[in-house]
Amino acid sequence: MTASVFGVNSVIFLNQKQSTLQSWVLPIAIITLFLCIKFLFIRNMGGVNELHHLPLSRHLMDPGWLDKDIYYSEPPGYRLLFQLLFGPLTVSLGFLATSIIGRILGYLAIAVSLWILARSLGMRFLTLFLALCLFVYVNKHQGMMAGEWLVGVGGIEPKIFAYSAIFIALTALFKEHYLWMVAWLGLATSFHALVGGWTAISLLVWLFWRRRNILFDGRRWLAAIPIYAVTGVFAVTAVLTQLLSPVEESDISPSSIYSFLRNPHHVNPLSWHWDVWLGLLAYLVILVGCAFYLRQADKHEQKNNQQITRNQQITRNRADFLCFVLCTLVPFGAGVILAPFDTNGQLLQYYPFRVGDVMVPLGAAFFLAMALDQWLFRHRMGAIALSLIVLITFGLELPNFHQKVLALQDFPGQEQGVSPELKATANWIKQHVPDGELIISSPVDIDVLAWISEHSTIAKFRFVPSASSADVSAWYERITDLGGGVDILNYVDRRVDNSRPVQQRLREAYNGLNTDQMSHLMDKYRSRYVLTNASQQLELPVLYENGGYRLYGHPGNLLNDS
């Protein structure tokens, strides 16, 4: 791949004198505003990854909060930097405000980094906006097949800032500022060890392909290693702690549970439906096809002497970016090749598909937008058409945005998967159940119970601990107990995704537990409270009930402060 692969007619605007307002403030502000209107109020603290990260951040700042919860009380690990930044907000402002503030900051980081990257590729603002629309609208999941996403889908979490740092690192790479690239890559790794780590591997492949002399320059390594260690200190510390911590022997394989039962949709390609591979092929066809079109357009470009040097640099940057996107498929492909042999999920648990899964669609969107800009939008009418696309997009999103704002009046409500009955039950628990008491509840349903009631739960299928195999073994025992002895390992099948069937089986089993079984659970886990749906009948004292739920107490329970 040579630097003459891409046309650069659209970069002439970059040579024109523009104010800071025009060249930086307005583009970043409009992109941030678009992302806010599109994603800001979608399921805040609902069925998104904020359910993982924000309560964990709260617990780090307030260790006594949910201290008996097997998931929320685990060590921060690679999430430490994120939790240090957002934990204080969860304590002082609450989860909703932290979710909103965090999302705005995340969208701003994405907007800044994408605009920096786009400028290095010679993209106009309207072209970048078109690329962003293609990315978020063509495939609402954003990732090709492994469920990865870049912005909006999962709320605020560490990888948003990790990807933002990666885009800036790529810009430094294109400018041959290699030590700055290493610094930003280390910061990305500090925010998210897997995103930063797999990107680092992809960049090593890229250097071997495109800058072999840089890769084998020992002096650069002497500087790069300490820089990466400093900016990536939060991840390096977590990784070393994980590697050096003793692991208790167990019959339970944490990686097998994580890879083949809890997260096969993310990490087990053997269970993915065949049609997702057609999606990968389609993205690659678009990526390569647009690159070829831009190459042909480049042959017909008429450049004046003042533009040649600038355009050659942009052309080279585009070639470098394409090569990086393709290099992210190296760990992706390695995961696919090794999946049949990784019987316990030892490699797959580390998400080798993560970066490539989102970078290929993003790269395809970028190159398609640049090709359309070259083909259709070079003239005045094209600019008008792109401007109309921006206005129409905002117009279509504003009604949904308004509805989401109104829904926040009932927070937590339907957007969070919280019915009025569940909200009333959680409020009663918060007011009448002593702090620190465990609540026995369904291992599958009402994932939000812990944070809305501020009381620890025994275990949830969704929340698998990652700190050690001992924690996962304890989690497995608790899930089995809550399921009335259902052995979830019997559902492990590397060829299919059985996560939904096992959840349905656990749900049915819990709802079918009798009084003796519930009493045994209460004694074993030293819990005086059992929450069931309103239709489940137990011969235990009823402490509270409504149309959706019933809270039982231990036969010897003394609720002195009720």
XYZ file of C-alpha atoms in Angstrom:
562
model
C 0.000 0.000 0.000
C 1.531 3.268 -1.083
C 0.754 6.827 -0.190
C -0.760 7.493 -3.625
C -3.766 5.333 -2.899
C -6.174 8.139 -2.056
C -7.585 11.237 -3.678
C -7.339 14.443 -1.726
C -9.381 17.040 -3.590
C -11.508 17.598 -0.499
C -8.552 18.811 1.576
C -8.138 22.143 -0.204
C -10.349 23.712 2.446
C -7.721 22.919 5.073
C -5.293 25.244 3.348
C -7.723 28.138 3.660
C -7.406 30.485 6.610
C -10.048 29.720 9.215
C -10.666 31.084 12.669
C -10.462 28.882 15.756
C -14.224 29.165 16.037
C -14.731 27.813 12.524
C -12.017 25.178 12.549
C -12.369 23.813 16.077
C -15.109 25.129 18.336
C -18.103 24.791 16.009
C -17.306 21.332 14.603
C -16.619 19.872 18.041
C -19.672 21.563 19.546
C -22.004 20.323 16.783
C -20.729 16.737 16.990
C -21.034 16.755 20.778
C -24.543 18.204 20.535
C -25.548 15.550 18.012
C -24.264 12.732 20.217
C -26.063 14.235 23.227
C -29.359 14.503 21.362
C -28.942 10.978 20.038
C -27.704 9.157 23.143
C -27.627 11.315 26.285
C -30.889 10.159 27.858
C -31.117 6.588 26.585
C -31.477 4.145 29.496
C -29.373 6.046 32.012
C -28.484 3.419 34.651
C -30.780 0.992 32.844
C -29.899 -1.980 30.669
C -26.468 -0.552 29.809
C -22.943 -0.965 31.139
C -23.398 1.933 33.543
C -25.006 -0.697 35.776
C -21.529 -2.161 36.105
C -19.261 0.845 36.237
C -21.048 3.539 38.241
C -22.009 1.418 41.293
C -18.470 -0.004 41.287
C -17.186 3.582 41.287
C -19.492 4.448 44.183
C -18.252 1.464 46.188
C -14.614 2.494 45.701
C -15.383 5.892 47.259
C -17.721 4.443 49.904
C -16.499 0.918 50.767
C -19.368 0.337 53.185
C -21.913 0.738 50.375
C -23.042 -2.667 49.021
C -20.047 -4.184 50.799
C -21.627 -7.655 50.847
C -22.439 -7.723 47.152
C -20.171 -10.265 45.465
C -19.866 -8.149 42.312
C -20.026 -4.528 43.396
C -17.525 -5.064 46.217
C -14.780 -6.482 43.997
C -11.466 -4.600 43.545
C -11.396 -1.972 40.778
C -8.728 -3.678 38.652
C -8.267 -1.979 35.287
C -11.230 0.312 36.014
C -9.330 2.230 38.697
C -8.705 5.439 36.715
C -12.326 5.664 35.620
C -13.578 4.985 39.141
C -11.292 7.596 40.660
C -12.658 10.182 38.224
C -16.358 9.369 38.507
C -16.646 7.777 41.946
C -16.789 11.119 43.792
C -19.610 12.269 41.507
C -21.708 9.182 42.302
C -21.390 9.957 46.012
C -22.029 13.699 45.843
C -24.472 13.987 42.917
C -26.008 10.534 42.531
C -26.136 8.113 39.627
C -28.360 10.051 37.234
C -26.293 13.231 37.388
C -23.071 11.212 37.084
C -24.470 9.350 34.084
C -25.403 12.609 32.353
C -22.158 14.425 33.172
C -20.084 11.378 32.268
C -21.832 10.924 28.950
C -21.376 14.577 28.010
C -17.672 14.360 28.842
C -17.392 11.109 26.904
C -19.134 12.549 23.850
C -16.935 15.624 24.039
C -13.831 13.426 24.149
C -15.052 11.444 21.137
C -15.913 14.644 19.244
C -12.501 16.205 19.892
C -10.546 13.075 19.011
C -12.571 12.243 15.889
C -12.214 15.808 14.624
C -8.453 15.705 15.212
C -8.283 12.410 13.324
C -10.580 13.653 10.551
C -8.460 16.759 9.970
C -5.370 14.604 9.605
C -7.280 12.665 6.922
C -8.289 15.852 5.105
C -11.998 15.530 5.919
C -14.313 18.486 6.024
C -16.647 18.795 9.000
C -19.675 17.856 6.892
C -17.836 14.788 5.626
C -17.028 13.721 9.185
C -20.632 14.263 10.211
C -21.770 12.088 7.304
C -19.292 9.386 8.373
C -20.575 9.541 11.947
C -24.182 9.227 10.764
C -23.259 6.219 8.628
C -21.543 4.653 11.615
C -24.344 5.086 14.173
C -27.387 4.634 11.908
C -26.481 1.875 9.450
C -25.791 -0.551 12.293
C -27.278 0.470 15.630
C -24.971 -2.003 17.413
C -21.947 -0.312 15.750
C -19.749 -3.422 15.998
C -19.745 -6.026 13.222
C -20.414 -9.200 15.174
C -18.813 -9.165 18.630
C -21.098 -6.566 20.200
C -18.454 -3.863 20.524
C -19.491 -0.222 20.342
C -17.821 3.158 20.338
C -20.305 5.697 21.646
C -23.802 5.821 23.087
C -24.901 2.203 23.177
C -23.638 1.339 26.664
C -23.698 4.707 28.419
C -20.576 6.054 30.063
C -17.745 3.621 30.672
C -13.930 3.516 30.460
C -13.578 2.466 26.838
C -15.114 5.704 25.509
C -12.094 7.587 26.826
C -9.780 4.785 25.718
C -10.951 5.033 22.103
C -10.705 8.824 22.256
C -7.064 8.533 23.282
C -6.474 6.002 20.495
C -7.758 8.379 17.813
C -5.354 11.053 19.042
C -2.554 8.470 19.154
C -3.266 7.644 15.506
C -2.959 11.302 14.577
C 0.405 11.462 16.347
C 1.419 8.331 14.455
C 0.545 9.882 11.106
C 2.677 12.901 12.008
C 5.537 10.556 13.001
C 5.435 11.780 16.596
C 5.995 8.266 17.855
C 6.634 9.024 21.515
C 3.448 11.086 21.698
C 1.680 8.142 20.110
C 3.040 5.888 22.860
C 1.933 8.352 25.546
C -1.638 8.491 24.246
C -1.697 4.736 23.772
C -0.630 4.308 27.400
C -3.444 6.602 28.517
C -5.902 4.533 26.466
C -4.610 1.411 28.212
C -4.998 3.063 31.620
C -8.649 3.666 30.877
C -9.262 0.218 29.389
C -6.534 -2.423 29.431
C -8.066 -4.564 26.686
C -8.867 -1.734 24.274
C -5.416 -0.235 24.744
C -3.667 -3.588 24.755
C -5.176 -4.938 21.539
C -4.619 -1.578 19.872
C -0.964 -1.719 20.907
C -0.630 -5.140 19.279
C -2.331 -3.836 16.137
C 0.059 -0.884 16.030
C 3.056 -3.188 16.379
C 1.786 -5.074 13.336
C 1.280 -1.728 11.587
C 4.856 -0.669 12.363
C 6.181 -3.952 11.014
C 4.197 -3.332 7.827
C 4.662 0.397 7.306
C 7.629 1.613 9.425
C 9.878 -1.358 10.013
C 12.901 0.863 10.625
C 11.057 2.547 13.509
C 9.980 -0.774 15.006
C 13.544 -2.077 15.138
C 15.092 1.145 16.447
C 16.284 0.176 19.928
C 16.803 3.779 21.051
C 13.140 4.545 20.489
C 12.181 1.528 22.589
C 14.321 2.797 25.447
C 12.218 5.958 25.496
C 8.879 4.374 24.603
C 8.799 1.730 27.334
C 9.046 4.121 30.317
C 6.582 6.536 28.690
C 4.073 3.749 28.193
C 4.657 2.537 31.754
C 3.926 6.013 33.143
C 0.822 6.891 31.124
C -0.423 3.309 31.303
C 0.370 2.906 35.000
C -3.228 2.145 36.039
C -3.473 -0.747 33.602
C 0.066 -1.984 34.163
C -0.557 -2.121 37.911
C -3.837 -4.003 37.447
C -2.317 -6.497 35.018
C 0.668 -7.199 37.265
C -1.599 -7.608 40.272
C -3.739 -10.072 38.341
C -0.745 -12.068 37.107
C 1.027 -12.195 40.465
C -2.026 -12.948 42.612
C -2.278 -16.606 43.659
C -5.237 -18.425 42.135
C -6.952 -21.048 44.252
C -7.514 -24.397 42.620
C -11.108 -24.991 41.648
C -13.194 -27.344 39.581
C -14.838 -24.299 38.072
C -13.200 -22.677 35.059
C -13.881 -18.923 35.313
C -12.757 -18.365 31.730
C -15.108 -21.084 30.473
C -18.088 -19.552 32.269
C -17.165 -16.081 31.092
C -16.464 -17.033 27.464
C -19.028 -19.710 26.688
C -21.905 -19.042 29.065
C -21.993 -15.385 30.069
C -20.423 -13.607 27.058
C -20.403 -15.895 24.000
C -21.974 -13.081 21.965
C -18.812 -11.053 22.608
C -15.997 -13.593 22.563
C -17.001 -16.957 21.095
C -17.049 -16.891 17.271
C -18.131 -20.539 17.152
C -21.540 -19.483 18.465
C -22.100 -16.515 16.153
C -24.705 -16.806 13.438
C -23.369 -17.313 9.942
C -24.862 -14.094 8.568
C -22.579 -11.891 10.683
C -19.685 -13.028 8.515
C -21.502 -11.576 5.526
C -21.503 -8.284 7.410
C -17.742 -8.466 7.806
C -17.398 -9.150 4.080
C -19.671 -6.194 3.262
C -17.640 -3.825 5.435
C -14.397 -4.967 3.829
C -15.842 -4.566 0.334
C -16.888 -1.002 1.183
C -13.525 -0.264 2.768
C -11.459 -1.610 -0.129
C -13.879 -0.401 -2.811
C -13.819 3.175 -1.549
C -10.035 3.037 -1.244
C -9.819 1.918 -4.855
C -12.193 4.658 -5.993
C -10.161 7.302 -4.173
C -7.015 5.930 -5.757
C -8.537 6.276 -9.216
C -9.703 9.785 -8.395
C -6.193 10.642 -7.255
C -4.861 9.873 -10.726
C -7.080 12.571 -12.183
C -6.402 15.237 -9.576
C -4.989 18.492 -10.868
C -2.897 19.997 -8.062
C -1.078 23.314 -8.089
C 2.422 23.605 -6.661
C 1.275 25.013 -3.312
C -1.021 22.066 -2.689
C 1.204 19.160 -3.682
C 3.118 18.747 -0.406
C 0.012 19.125 1.731
C -2.008 16.699 -0.379
C 0.733 14.099 -0.396
C 0.755 14.124 3.395
C -3.016 13.707 3.556
C -2.803 10.902 1.019
C -0.207 9.140 3.107
C -2.279 9.606 6.274
C -5.272 8.001 4.614
C -3.164 5.055 3.512
C -1.793 4.713 7.038
C -5.286 4.825 8.521
C -6.534 2.139 6.156
C -3.566 -0.046 7.051
C -4.265 0.434 10.757
C -7.884 -0.621 10.299
C -6.713 -3.755 8.496
C -4.119 -4.433 11.212
C -6.849 -4.548 13.866
C -8.056 -7.660 12.053
C -4.829 -9.473 13.017
C -5.843 -10.117 16.659
C -9.399 -10.534 15.382
C -8.304 -13.223 12.949
C -6.047 -14.853 15.536
C -9.049 -15.194 17.819
C -11.091 -16.808 15.071
C -8.290 -19.254 14.219
C -7.588 -20.210 17.841
C -11.237 -20.392 18.968
C -11.689 -24.112 18.098
C -8.603 -24.975 20.175
C -9.316 -22.665 23.132
C -11.548 -25.158 24.917
C -11.565 -23.274 28.233
C -11.727 -19.754 26.829
C -8.306 -18.808 28.210
C -7.610 -16.496 25.253
C -11.170 -15.676 24.227
C -11.979 -14.180 27.639
C -9.680 -11.269 26.741
C -11.860 -10.090 23.827
C -9.395 -10.360 20.898
C -12.223 -9.215 18.592
C -12.945 -6.006 20.469
C -10.951 -3.346 18.591
C -11.308 -4.783 15.083
C -15.041 -5.260 15.594
C -15.586 -1.508 15.868
C -12.658 -0.147 13.845
C -13.618 -1.873 10.595
C -17.148 -0.356 10.547
C -15.757 3.025 11.595
C -13.076 2.871 8.905
C -15.645 1.832 6.316
C -17.848 4.774 7.324
C -14.905 7.164 7.064
C -13.799 5.986 3.640
C -17.331 5.795 2.286
C -17.951 9.360 3.417
C -14.701 10.510 1.802
C -15.603 8.709 -1.418
C -19.070 10.280 -1.460
C -17.494 13.643 -0.799
C -15.181 13.089 -3.762
C -17.961 11.826 -6.012
C -21.119 13.737 -5.091
C -20.398 16.587 -2.729
C -17.488 18.418 -4.321
C -19.616 21.243 -5.639
C -21.878 23.831 -4.079
C -25.020 21.714 -4.388
C -23.226 18.873 -2.635
C -22.373 21.119 0.302
C -26.000 22.203 0.467
C -27.093 18.548 0.433
C -24.730 17.696 3.275
C -25.969 20.671 5.265
C -29.526 19.438 4.773
C -28.462 16.007 6.044
C -27.210 17.654 9.244
C -30.430 19.619 9.713
C -32.671 16.639 8.945
C -30.722 14.427 11.338
C -31.134 16.905 14.170
C -34.801 17.348 13.292
C -35.481 13.614 13.420
C -33.701 13.154 16.738
C -35.192 16.111 18.626
C -38.657 14.547 19.264
C -37.053 11.417 20.713
C -34.760 13.591 22.792
C -37.732 15.488 24.191
C -39.511 12.254 25.132
C -36.418 10.954 26.899
C -36.111 14.193 28.876
C -39.719 13.883 30.027
C -39.146 10.253 31.019
C -36.421 11.344 33.444
C -39.085 12.885 35.655
C -39.857 9.349 36.854
C -36.221 8.262 37.280
C -35.704 5.444 37.904
C -38.555 4.371 35.646
C -39.376 2.385 32.541
C -36.186 3.519 30.773
C -34.238 1.801 33.536
C -36.435 -1.296 33.507
C -38.013 -0.210 36.792
C -41.764 -0.643 37.075
C -43.786 1.420 39.586
C -44.170 -1.734 41.690
C -40.425 -2.366 41.756
C -39.734 1.277 42.563
C -42.153 1.157 45.497
C -40.619 -2.090 46.717
C -37.083 -0.716 46.516
C -38.106 2.426 48.398
C -39.670 0.318 51.136
C -36.516 -1.781 51.432
C -34.373 1.350 51.589
C -36.504 2.819 54.377
C -37.228 -0.262 56.491
C -34.502 -2.867 55.961
C -31.358 -2.194 58.038
C -28.224 -1.194 56.150
C -25.929 -4.060 55.301
C -28.658 -6.693 55.029
C -28.553 -9.051 52.065
C -31.642 -9.412 49.881
C -32.281 -12.778 48.240
C -33.780 -12.211 44.809
C -33.970 -13.744 41.349
C -30.537 -14.507 39.856
C -31.748 -13.174 36.486
C -34.386 -10.486 36.947
C -34.266 -6.984 38.483
C -30.553 -6.381 37.893
C -31.073 -2.855 39.193
C -32.226 -3.966 42.637
C -28.914 -3.423 44.428
C -28.414 0.212 43.499
C -32.053 1.350 43.683
C -32.582 -0.291 47.093
C -28.999 0.278 48.302
C -28.862 -3.296 49.590
C -26.590 -6.076 48.406
C -27.967 -9.061 46.537
C -26.699 -12.639 46.631
C -25.702 -12.868 42.954
C -26.880 -11.958 39.473
C -26.182 -13.896 36.296
C -25.335 -10.648 34.513
C -22.676 -9.630 37.016
C -19.844 -12.163 36.895
C -16.897 -11.167 39.116
C -13.558 -10.891 37.399
C -11.116 -10.405 40.267
C -10.214 -14.051 40.884
C -11.326 -17.605 40.265
C -12.318 -17.824 43.914
C -14.848 -15.048 43.381
C -16.192 -16.750 40.278
C -16.430 -20.044 42.148
C -18.427 -18.314 44.872
C -20.580 -16.654 42.231
C -21.187 -20.024 40.567
C -22.220 -21.587 43.892
C -24.637 -18.747 44.608
C -26.191 -18.849 41.145
C -26.606 -22.616 41.485
C -28.256 -22.213 44.896
C -30.620 -19.494 43.666
C -31.534 -21.780 40.780
C -32.514 -24.606 43.091
C -29.488 -26.706 42.173
C -29.525 -26.023 38.415
C -25.993 -26.673 37.174
C -25.372 -23.933 34.648
C -22.229 -25.681 33.433
C -24.481 -28.240 31.753
C -25.505 -25.442 29.404
C -21.969 -24.707 28.238
C -21.818 -25.488 24.521
C -19.103 -23.812 22.507
C -21.103 -24.186 19.288
C -24.166 -22.204 20.370
C -25.033 -19.207 22.529
C -26.965 -20.665 25.467
C -26.938 -17.574 27.655
C -30.649 -16.912 27.147
C -31.821 -20.508 27.682
C -29.831 -20.769 30.917
C -31.259 -17.480 32.152
C -34.785 -18.670 31.434
C -34.072 -21.930 33.271
C -32.704 -20.042 36.273
C -35.697 -17.719 36.274
C -38.146 -20.624 36.266
C -36.187 -22.463 38.935
C -36.072 -19.492 41.306
C -39.760 -18.767 40.831
C -40.460 -22.413 41.677
C -38.501 -22.584 44.948
C -40.576 -23.748 47.918
C -40.548 -22.545 51.511
C -37.946 -25.060 52.708
C -35.564 -24.163 49.892
C -35.923 -20.442 50.542
C -35.429 -20.942 54.267
C -32.256 -22.892 53.540
C -30.981 -20.031 51.370
C -31.722 -17.527 54.131
C -29.834 -19.594 56.679
C -26.862 -20.293 54.387
C -26.342 -16.688 53.356
C -27.426 -15.124 56.652
C -30.170 -13.177 54.980
C -33.468 -12.301 56.590
C -35.196 -11.101 53.413
C -36.469 -12.788 50.269
C -37.925 -10.894 47.305
C -40.161 -12.747 44.859
C -42.779 -11.851 42.305
C -46.298 -11.393 43.617
C -47.496 -14.781 42.362
C -44.891 -16.864 44.230
C -46.435 -18.221 47.440
C -44.220 -19.070 50.429
C -45.099 -19.935 54.011
C -42.979 -17.116 55.365
C -43.935 -13.819 57.031
C -44.909 -11.196 54.453
C -43.241 -7.880 55.248
C -44.340 -5.939 52.183
C -46.249 -6.630 48.982
C -47.803 -4.877 46.011
C -49.119 -5.871 42.622
C -45.693 -6.915 41.341
C -43.538 -8.099 44.224
C -43.637 -9.640 47.677
C -40.936 -9.303 50.324
C -40.766 -12.148 52.819
C -38.912 -12.206 56.105
C -37.205 -14.983 58.016
C -39.548 -16.736 60.481
C -37.368 -15.427 63.320
C -37.026 -11.951 61.804
C -37.535 -8.981 64.101
C -38.114 -5.866 62.025
C -37.754 -3.449 64.876
C -37.640 -0.305 62.772
C -40.561 -1.095 60.465
